[in-house]
Amino acid sequence: MVILYSSFFFMYSIYAIVNPFLQVMLRNMGYSYEVVGVLLSLFEIAGIVGPLLVARQVDKRGNMKGVVLFSTILSSLGMTVLMLSTSIAMTVLGLVLLAFFLRSLMPVLDSYANNLFNGDSQKYTLIRSFGTVGFVFFSLLFAATNQPDLTSNVSIGTYALIISCVFFLLVLGWKREPRRPRNQDLGGVEQTGHWFDRAFVVGIFIIALNRMSMSSISSFFSLYLVEELKINAISLMNALAAGSEFGAMIIAGILIQRRKVLPVHMFIASGFAMVVRLIIYALLPSYSGVLAGQLLHSIGYGFFHPAAIYFVSRRVRRSHRTLGISIYISLGTGLPAVLGSSLGGLIVESFGYRTLFLSYSLFALASALLCFVFYRTMTTPPLEKV
């Protein structure tokens, strides 16, 4: 179990490099805001396709350990190509490899943990929170040591490769994945040939709107800090946000597992939190404003992610769980990121960051309101117990 906890720790530690510094790496290559937006969109497109293709193979063959090892090797290759890039072709190749295989790791680990814990949300959120600890630890370490060198892509990429190597060695120690029992359907749910229910489709659309609002932060927050506010503490600010999600994620897991709240309630809270967060960035462009906005990540994502995993795991059959989680990651978060990055680059170039954050808050508002509109659908009996 220690190996699995450590695997989550170091897998999400890789994102402590990729998430905040990928935009910086592209700017270091001399690309304009519009080109950065397009390249980030290509990154997200590859991140959509990868998990969907990999997940279906995992559901069919069940070789999670081998898939994780293979994906780690090729995502590391992508980072190597990216940090040594001397042309647009190399940049695109590096981005595609990195996104395709790095993004594929997330649904496989989530599915592995859910199967291992038999769908127990409280146990899942505890192990998932170790991923947050890893992200926060390395973010704070980078902030304290003033590393990596933000002007050097080699420096940035080297740290990502070292962490990936440690993750790879940990996965080598995995035991066989848990056996998958037969599907256990809840009484009263009409048997159909579908591996998902109607609430799953509605939920993915609501999730997509919520994550569309988040794309303005994931794609442009680092540049907003450095260029708009003249704040270079990227790692520190990301650590603050990730740290705030740690407790919220555990609380959400406990509440959901004990049936105190439903996923739809967490989606509503997340949507309104994102509205407030983006308005703060737009109207309070200051150090204190950024601090307040980052703390709202606790509700915007800390409540959101456990609810989404719990929701998906019960709205698709267990035989398709990895695919269901991949759809959540790819179509629910990746596709909105593609659209958000492309549109966001144009908005920042033409109107600035204030317009970007204000306009994207409308997507978060829409996601929360749709939860009320489809509340009955979102609270129908689930397809799976675990």
Coordinates of C-alpha atoms in Angstrom, one line a residue:
M1 CA 0.0 0.0 0.0
V2 CA 2.9 2.3 0.7
I3 CA 4.1 1.9 -2.9
L4 CA 0.6 2.9 -4.2
Y5 CA 0.5 6.0 -2.0
S6 CA 4.0 6.9 -3.1
S7 CA 2.9 6.4 -6.7
F8 CA 0.2 9.0 -6.4
F9 CA 2.6 11.3 -4.6
F10 CA 5.2 11.3 -7.4
M11 CA 2.7 11.1 -10.4
Y12 CA 1.1 14.3 -9.3
S13 CA 4.5 15.7 -8.5
I14 CA 5.2 15.6 -12.3
Y15 CA 2.4 18.0 -12.7
A16 CA 4.1 20.4 -10.3
I17 CA 6.4 21.0 -13.3
V18 CA 4.2 20.6 -16.3
N19 CA 1.1 22.6 -15.1
P20 CA 2.8 25.8 -14.1
F21 CA 5.8 25.8 -16.4
L22 CA 4.6 24.5 -19.7
Q23 CA 3.3 27.9 -20.7
V24 CA 6.7 29.4 -19.6
M25 CA 8.6 26.9 -21.7
L26 CA 6.6 27.8 -24.8
R27 CA 7.2 31.5 -24.2
N28 CA 10.9 30.8 -23.7
M29 CA 10.9 29.5 -27.3
G30 CA 9.7 32.9 -28.5
Y31 CA 6.2 32.1 -29.5
S32 CA 3.5 34.8 -29.3
Y33 CA 0.4 34.6 -27.1
E34 CA -1.7 33.4 -30.0
V35 CA 0.8 30.7 -30.9
V36 CA 1.1 29.6 -27.3
G37 CA -2.7 29.3 -27.2
V38 CA -2.7 27.1 -30.3
L39 CA 0.1 24.9 -29.0
L40 CA -1.6 24.5 -25.7
S41 CA -4.7 23.5 -27.6
L42 CA -2.7 20.8 -29.5
F43 CA -1.4 19.7 -26.1
E44 CA -5.0 19.3 -24.8
I45 CA -6.2 17.5 -28.0
A46 CA -3.5 14.9 -27.5
G47 CA -4.5 14.8 -23.9
I48 CA -8.1 14.0 -24.9
V49 CA -7.3 11.3 -27.4
G50 CA -4.6 9.5 -25.3
P51 CA -6.7 8.5 -22.3
L52 CA -9.7 7.4 -24.4
L53 CA -7.6 5.0 -26.5
V54 CA -5.5 3.8 -23.6
A55 CA -8.5 3.3 -21.3
R56 CA -10.4 1.1 -23.6
Q57 CA -7.4 -1.2 -24.0
V58 CA -7.0 -1.3 -20.2
D59 CA -10.7 -2.2 -19.7
K60 CA -10.3 -5.0 -22.3
R61 CA -6.9 -6.4 -21.2
G62 CA -6.6 -5.2 -17.6
N63 CA -2.8 -4.7 -17.8
M64 CA -2.7 -1.5 -15.8
K65 CA 0.9 -1.8 -14.6
G66 CA 2.3 -2.3 -18.0
V67 CA 0.3 0.6 -19.4
V68 CA 1.5 2.9 -16.7
L69 CA 5.2 1.9 -17.3
F70 CA 4.9 2.3 -21.0
S71 CA 3.1 5.7 -20.7
T72 CA 5.7 7.0 -18.3
I73 CA 8.5 6.2 -20.7
L74 CA 6.9 7.9 -23.7
S75 CA 5.8 10.9 -21.7
S76 CA 9.4 11.3 -20.5
L77 CA 10.5 11.1 -24.1
G78 CA 8.0 13.9 -25.0
M79 CA 9.4 16.1 -22.2
T80 CA 13.0 15.5 -23.5
V81 CA 12.0 16.5 -27.1
L82 CA 10.2 19.5 -25.8
M83 CA 13.1 20.8 -23.6
L84 CA 15.6 20.4 -26.5
S85 CA 13.3 21.7 -29.2
T86 CA 14.8 23.9 -31.9
S87 CA 11.8 24.0 -34.3
I88 CA 8.0 24.2 -34.3
A89 CA 7.9 20.5 -35.5
M90 CA 9.9 19.3 -32.5
T91 CA 7.8 21.4 -30.2
V92 CA 4.6 19.9 -31.5
L93 CA 6.0 16.3 -31.3
G94 CA 7.1 16.9 -27.7
L95 CA 3.8 18.3 -26.7
V96 CA 1.8 15.5 -28.3
L97 CA 3.9 12.7 -26.7
L98 CA 3.8 14.4 -23.3
A99 CA 0.1 15.0 -23.3
F100 CA -1.0 11.7 -24.9
F101 CA 0.8 9.6 -22.4
L102 CA 1.0 11.7 -19.3
R103 CA -2.7 12.4 -19.3
S104 CA -3.3 8.6 -19.8
L105 CA -1.7 7.9 -16.4
M106 CA -4.4 9.7 -14.4
P107 CA -7.5 7.6 -15.3
V108 CA -5.5 4.4 -15.0
L109 CA -4.4 5.3 -11.5
D110 CA -7.8 6.5 -10.5
S111 CA -9.5 3.3 -11.8
Y112 CA -6.9 1.1 -10.2
A113 CA -7.5 2.8 -6.8
N114 CA -11.3 2.7 -7.2
N115 CA -11.2 -1.0 -8.0
L116 CA -8.8 -1.8 -5.2
F117 CA -11.0 0.1 -2.6
N118 CA -14.2 -1.3 -4.2
G119 CA -15.5 2.2 -4.9
D120 CA -15.0 3.6 -1.3
S121 CA -14.9 7.3 -1.8
Q122 CA -13.3 8.0 1.6
K123 CA -10.4 5.6 0.9
Y124 CA -10.0 6.9 -2.6
T125 CA -9.8 10.6 -1.6
L126 CA -7.2 9.7 1.1
I127 CA -4.9 8.1 -1.4
R128 CA -5.6 10.8 -4.0
S129 CA -4.8 13.5 -1.5
F130 CA -1.3 12.1 -1.4
G131 CA -1.1 13.3 -5.0
T132 CA -1.9 16.7 -3.8
V133 CA 0.8 16.4 -1.1
G134 CA 3.3 15.6 -3.8
F135 CA 2.3 18.6 -5.9
V136 CA 2.4 20.9 -2.9
F137 CA 5.7 19.6 -1.6
F138 CA 7.6 20.0 -4.9
S139 CA 5.9 23.4 -5.6
L140 CA 7.1 24.7 -2.2
L141 CA 10.5 23.1 -2.7
F142 CA 10.8 24.9 -6.1
A143 CA 9.7 28.2 -4.6
A144 CA 12.1 27.9 -1.6
T145 CA 15.1 27.0 -3.8
N146 CA 14.1 29.3 -6.7
Q147 CA 14.2 26.3 -9.0
P148 CA 13.9 25.5 -11.8
D149 CA 15.5 28.3 -13.8
L150 CA 12.5 29.8 -15.6
T151 CA 14.6 31.0 -18.4
S152 CA 16.0 27.5 -19.2
N153 CA 13.8 24.8 -20.7
V154 CA 16.5 22.3 -20.0
S155 CA 16.4 23.1 -16.3
I156 CA 12.6 22.8 -16.2
G157 CA 12.5 19.6 -18.2
T158 CA 15.3 17.9 -16.1
Y159 CA 13.3 18.2 -12.9
A160 CA 10.3 16.6 -14.6
L161 CA 12.4 13.7 -15.9
I162 CA 13.9 13.0 -12.4
I163 CA 10.5 12.8 -10.8
S164 CA 9.2 10.6 -13.7
C165 CA 12.1 8.2 -13.1
V166 CA 11.2 7.9 -9.4
F167 CA 7.6 7.3 -10.3
F168 CA 8.6 4.6 -12.8
L169 CA 10.6 2.7 -10.2
L170 CA 7.7 2.8 -7.8
V171 CA 5.3 1.3 -10.4
L172 CA 7.7 -1.6 -10.9
G173 CA 6.8 -2.6 -7.4
W174 CA 3.1 -2.7 -8.0
K175 CA 1.3 -6.0 -7.3
R176 CA -1.3 -7.3 -9.7
E177 CA -4.4 -5.2 -10.0
P178 CA -7.5 -6.4 -8.1
R179 CA -9.8 -8.8 -9.8
R180 CA -12.9 -7.3 -11.2
P181 CA -16.1 -8.9 -9.8
R182 CA -19.3 -9.1 -11.9
N183 CA -21.3 -6.0 -12.2
Q184 CA -23.6 -5.4 -9.3
D185 CA -26.7 -3.5 -10.5
L186 CA -29.0 -1.6 -8.1
G187 CA -32.5 -2.8 -7.8
G188 CA -35.0 -0.7 -9.6
V189 CA -32.6 0.2 -12.4
E190 CA -33.9 -1.0 -15.8
Q191 CA -31.4 -3.2 -17.5
T192 CA -30.4 -1.9 -20.9
G193 CA -27.5 -2.6 -23.3
H194 CA -25.8 0.7 -22.3
W195 CA -22.7 0.8 -20.1
F196 CA -23.7 4.3 -19.0
D197 CA -26.9 6.0 -17.9
R198 CA -28.5 9.4 -18.9
A199 CA -27.2 11.1 -15.8
F200 CA -23.7 10.4 -17.0
V201 CA -24.2 12.3 -20.2
V202 CA -25.8 15.2 -18.4
G203 CA -23.1 15.2 -15.8
I204 CA -20.2 15.2 -18.3
F205 CA -21.7 18.3 -20.0
I206 CA -22.0 20.1 -16.6
I207 CA -18.5 19.1 -15.7
A208 CA -17.3 20.4 -19.1
L209 CA -18.8 23.8 -18.5
N210 CA -17.2 24.0 -15.0
R211 CA -13.8 23.0 -16.4
M212 CA -14.2 25.5 -19.3
S213 CA -14.1 28.2 -16.7
M214 CA -11.1 26.6 -15.1
S215 CA -9.2 26.6 -18.4
S216 CA -8.6 30.3 -18.0
I217 CA -6.6 29.6 -14.9
S218 CA -4.8 26.4 -16.0
S219 CA -3.7 28.0 -19.3
F220 CA -3.0 31.6 -18.4
F221 CA -2.7 32.0 -14.6
S222 CA 1.1 31.7 -14.7
L223 CA 1.4 34.4 -17.4
Y224 CA -1.1 36.5 -15.5
L225 CA 1.1 36.4 -12.4
V226 CA 4.3 37.2 -14.2
E227 CA 3.2 39.7 -16.9
E228 CA 0.2 41.4 -15.3
L229 CA 1.0 41.5 -11.6
K230 CA 4.8 41.2 -11.9
I231 CA 4.7 38.2 -9.4
N232 CA 7.3 35.5 -10.0
A233 CA 6.2 33.1 -7.2
I234 CA 4.4 30.7 -9.6
S235 CA 5.3 27.6 -7.6
L236 CA 4.3 29.2 -4.3
M237 CA 0.9 30.3 -5.7
N238 CA 0.2 26.8 -7.2
A239 CA 1.2 25.2 -3.9
L240 CA -1.2 27.4 -2.0
A241 CA -4.1 26.4 -4.3
A242 CA -3.1 22.7 -4.1
G243 CA -2.6 22.8 -0.4
S244 CA -6.1 24.3 0.1
E245 CA -7.6 21.4 -1.9
F246 CA -6.0 18.8 0.4
G247 CA -8.4 19.1 3.4
A248 CA -11.3 19.9 1.2
M249 CA -10.8 16.7 -0.8
I250 CA -10.7 14.5 2.3
I251 CA -13.8 16.2 3.7
A252 CA -15.6 15.7 0.4
G253 CA -14.8 12.0 0.3
I254 CA -16.1 11.5 3.9
L255 CA -19.3 13.4 3.2
I256 CA -20.0 11.6 -0.1
Q257 CA -19.2 8.1 1.3
R258 CA -21.5 8.7 4.3
R259 CA -24.3 9.9 2.0
K260 CA -24.3 13.4 3.6
V261 CA -24.2 15.0 0.2
L262 CA -24.5 13.9 -3.4
P263 CA -22.1 14.7 -6.2
V264 CA -24.5 17.2 -7.7
H265 CA -24.3 19.3 -4.5
M266 CA -20.5 19.4 -4.8
F267 CA -20.8 20.4 -8.5
I268 CA -23.1 23.4 -7.5
A269 CA -20.7 24.5 -4.8
S270 CA -17.7 24.2 -7.2
G271 CA -19.5 26.2 -9.9
F272 CA -20.3 29.2 -7.6
A273 CA -16.8 29.1 -6.1
M274 CA -15.3 29.3 -9.6
V275 CA -17.5 32.3 -10.4
V276 CA -16.3 34.2 -7.3
R277 CA -12.6 33.1 -7.9
L278 CA -12.6 34.4 -11.5
I279 CA -14.3 37.7 -10.6
I280 CA -11.7 38.3 -7.9
Y281 CA -8.9 37.8 -10.4
A282 CA -10.6 40.2 -12.7
L283 CA -11.5 43.0 -10.3
L284 CA -8.8 42.6 -7.7
P285 CA -5.6 42.2 -9.6
S286 CA -3.3 42.3 -6.6
Y287 CA -1.3 40.0 -4.4
S288 CA -4.2 39.8 -1.9
G289 CA -6.7 39.1 -4.6
V290 CA -4.5 36.2 -6.0
L291 CA -4.2 34.7 -2.5
A292 CA -8.0 34.8 -2.0
G293 CA -8.6 33.3 -5.4
Q294 CA -6.1 30.5 -4.9
L295 CA -7.8 29.6 -1.6
L296 CA -11.1 29.2 -3.4
H297 CA -9.5 26.3 -5.3
S298 CA -10.4 24.2 -2.2
I299 CA -14.1 24.3 -3.2
G300 CA -13.6 24.8 -6.9
Y301 CA -11.5 21.7 -7.3
G302 CA -11.1 20.0 -3.8
F303 CA -14.9 19.4 -3.6
F304 CA -15.3 18.9 -7.4
H305 CA -12.8 16.1 -8.2
P306 CA -13.9 13.5 -5.6
A307 CA -17.5 14.1 -6.5
A308 CA -16.7 13.7 -10.2
I309 CA -14.9 10.4 -9.7
Y310 CA -17.6 9.1 -7.4
F311 CA -20.3 10.2 -9.9
V312 CA -18.6 8.6 -12.9
S313 CA -17.8 5.3 -11.1
R314 CA -21.4 4.8 -10.4
R315 CA -22.9 6.0 -13.7
V316 CA -20.9 3.6 -15.8
R317 CA -20.6 -0.2 -15.5
R318 CA -17.5 -1.5 -13.7
S319 CA -16.3 -3.2 -16.9
H320 CA -16.0 0.3 -18.5
R321 CA -14.8 2.2 -15.4
T322 CA -11.4 3.2 -16.8
L323 CA -13.1 4.4 -20.0
G324 CA -15.7 6.3 -18.0
I325 CA -13.0 8.1 -16.0
S326 CA -11.1 8.8 -19.2
I327 CA -14.2 10.4 -20.7
Y328 CA -14.4 12.6 -17.6
I329 CA -10.7 13.6 -18.0
S330 CA -10.7 13.9 -21.8
L331 CA -14.2 15.2 -22.7
G332 CA -15.1 16.7 -19.3
T333 CA -11.8 18.5 -18.7
G334 CA -9.5 18.1 -21.8
L335 CA -11.9 19.3 -24.5
P336 CA -12.9 22.4 -22.5
A337 CA -9.2 23.1 -22.0
V338 CA -8.7 23.0 -25.8
L339 CA -11.5 25.4 -26.4
G340 CA -10.5 27.5 -23.5
S341 CA -6.9 27.8 -24.5
S342 CA -7.7 28.7 -28.1
L343 CA -10.3 31.3 -27.2
G344 CA -8.4 32.5 -24.2
G345 CA -5.3 33.3 -26.2
L346 CA -7.3 35.5 -28.5
I347 CA -9.1 37.2 -25.7
V348 CA -5.9 38.0 -23.8
E349 CA -4.2 39.3 -27.0
S350 CA -7.1 41.6 -27.8
F351 CA -8.8 42.5 -24.5
G352 CA -6.5 41.5 -21.6
Y353 CA -6.8 39.3 -18.6
R354 CA -9.7 41.1 -17.0
T355 CA -12.0 40.3 -19.9
L356 CA -10.7 36.7 -19.9
F357 CA -11.6 36.0 -16.3
L358 CA -15.0 37.8 -16.3
S359 CA -16.2 36.1 -19.5
Y360 CA -15.1 32.6 -18.3
S361 CA -16.9 33.1 -15.0
L362 CA -20.1 32.7 -17.1
F363 CA -19.3 29.1 -17.9
A364 CA -19.0 28.3 -14.2
L365 CA -22.3 30.0 -13.5
A366 CA -24.0 28.0 -16.3
S367 CA -22.7 24.8 -14.8
A368 CA -24.1 25.5 -11.4
L369 CA -27.5 26.6 -12.8
L370 CA -27.7 23.4 -15.0
C371 CA -27.3 21.3 -11.8
F372 CA -30.6 22.8 -10.6
V373 CA -32.3 22.3 -14.0
F374 CA -31.3 18.6 -14.2
Y375 CA -31.4 18.0 -10.5
R376 CA -33.9 15.1 -10.8
T377 CA -31.8 13.4 -13.5
M378 CA -28.6 13.8 -11.5
T379 CA -30.2 12.2 -8.4
T380 CA -31.7 9.1 -10.1
P381 CA -30.5 5.7 -8.7
P382 CA -26.9 4.9 -10.0
L383 CA -26.0 2.1 -12.4
E384 CA -23.4 0.6 -10.1
K385 CA -23.1 0.2 -6.3
V386 CA -19.3 0.3 -6.5

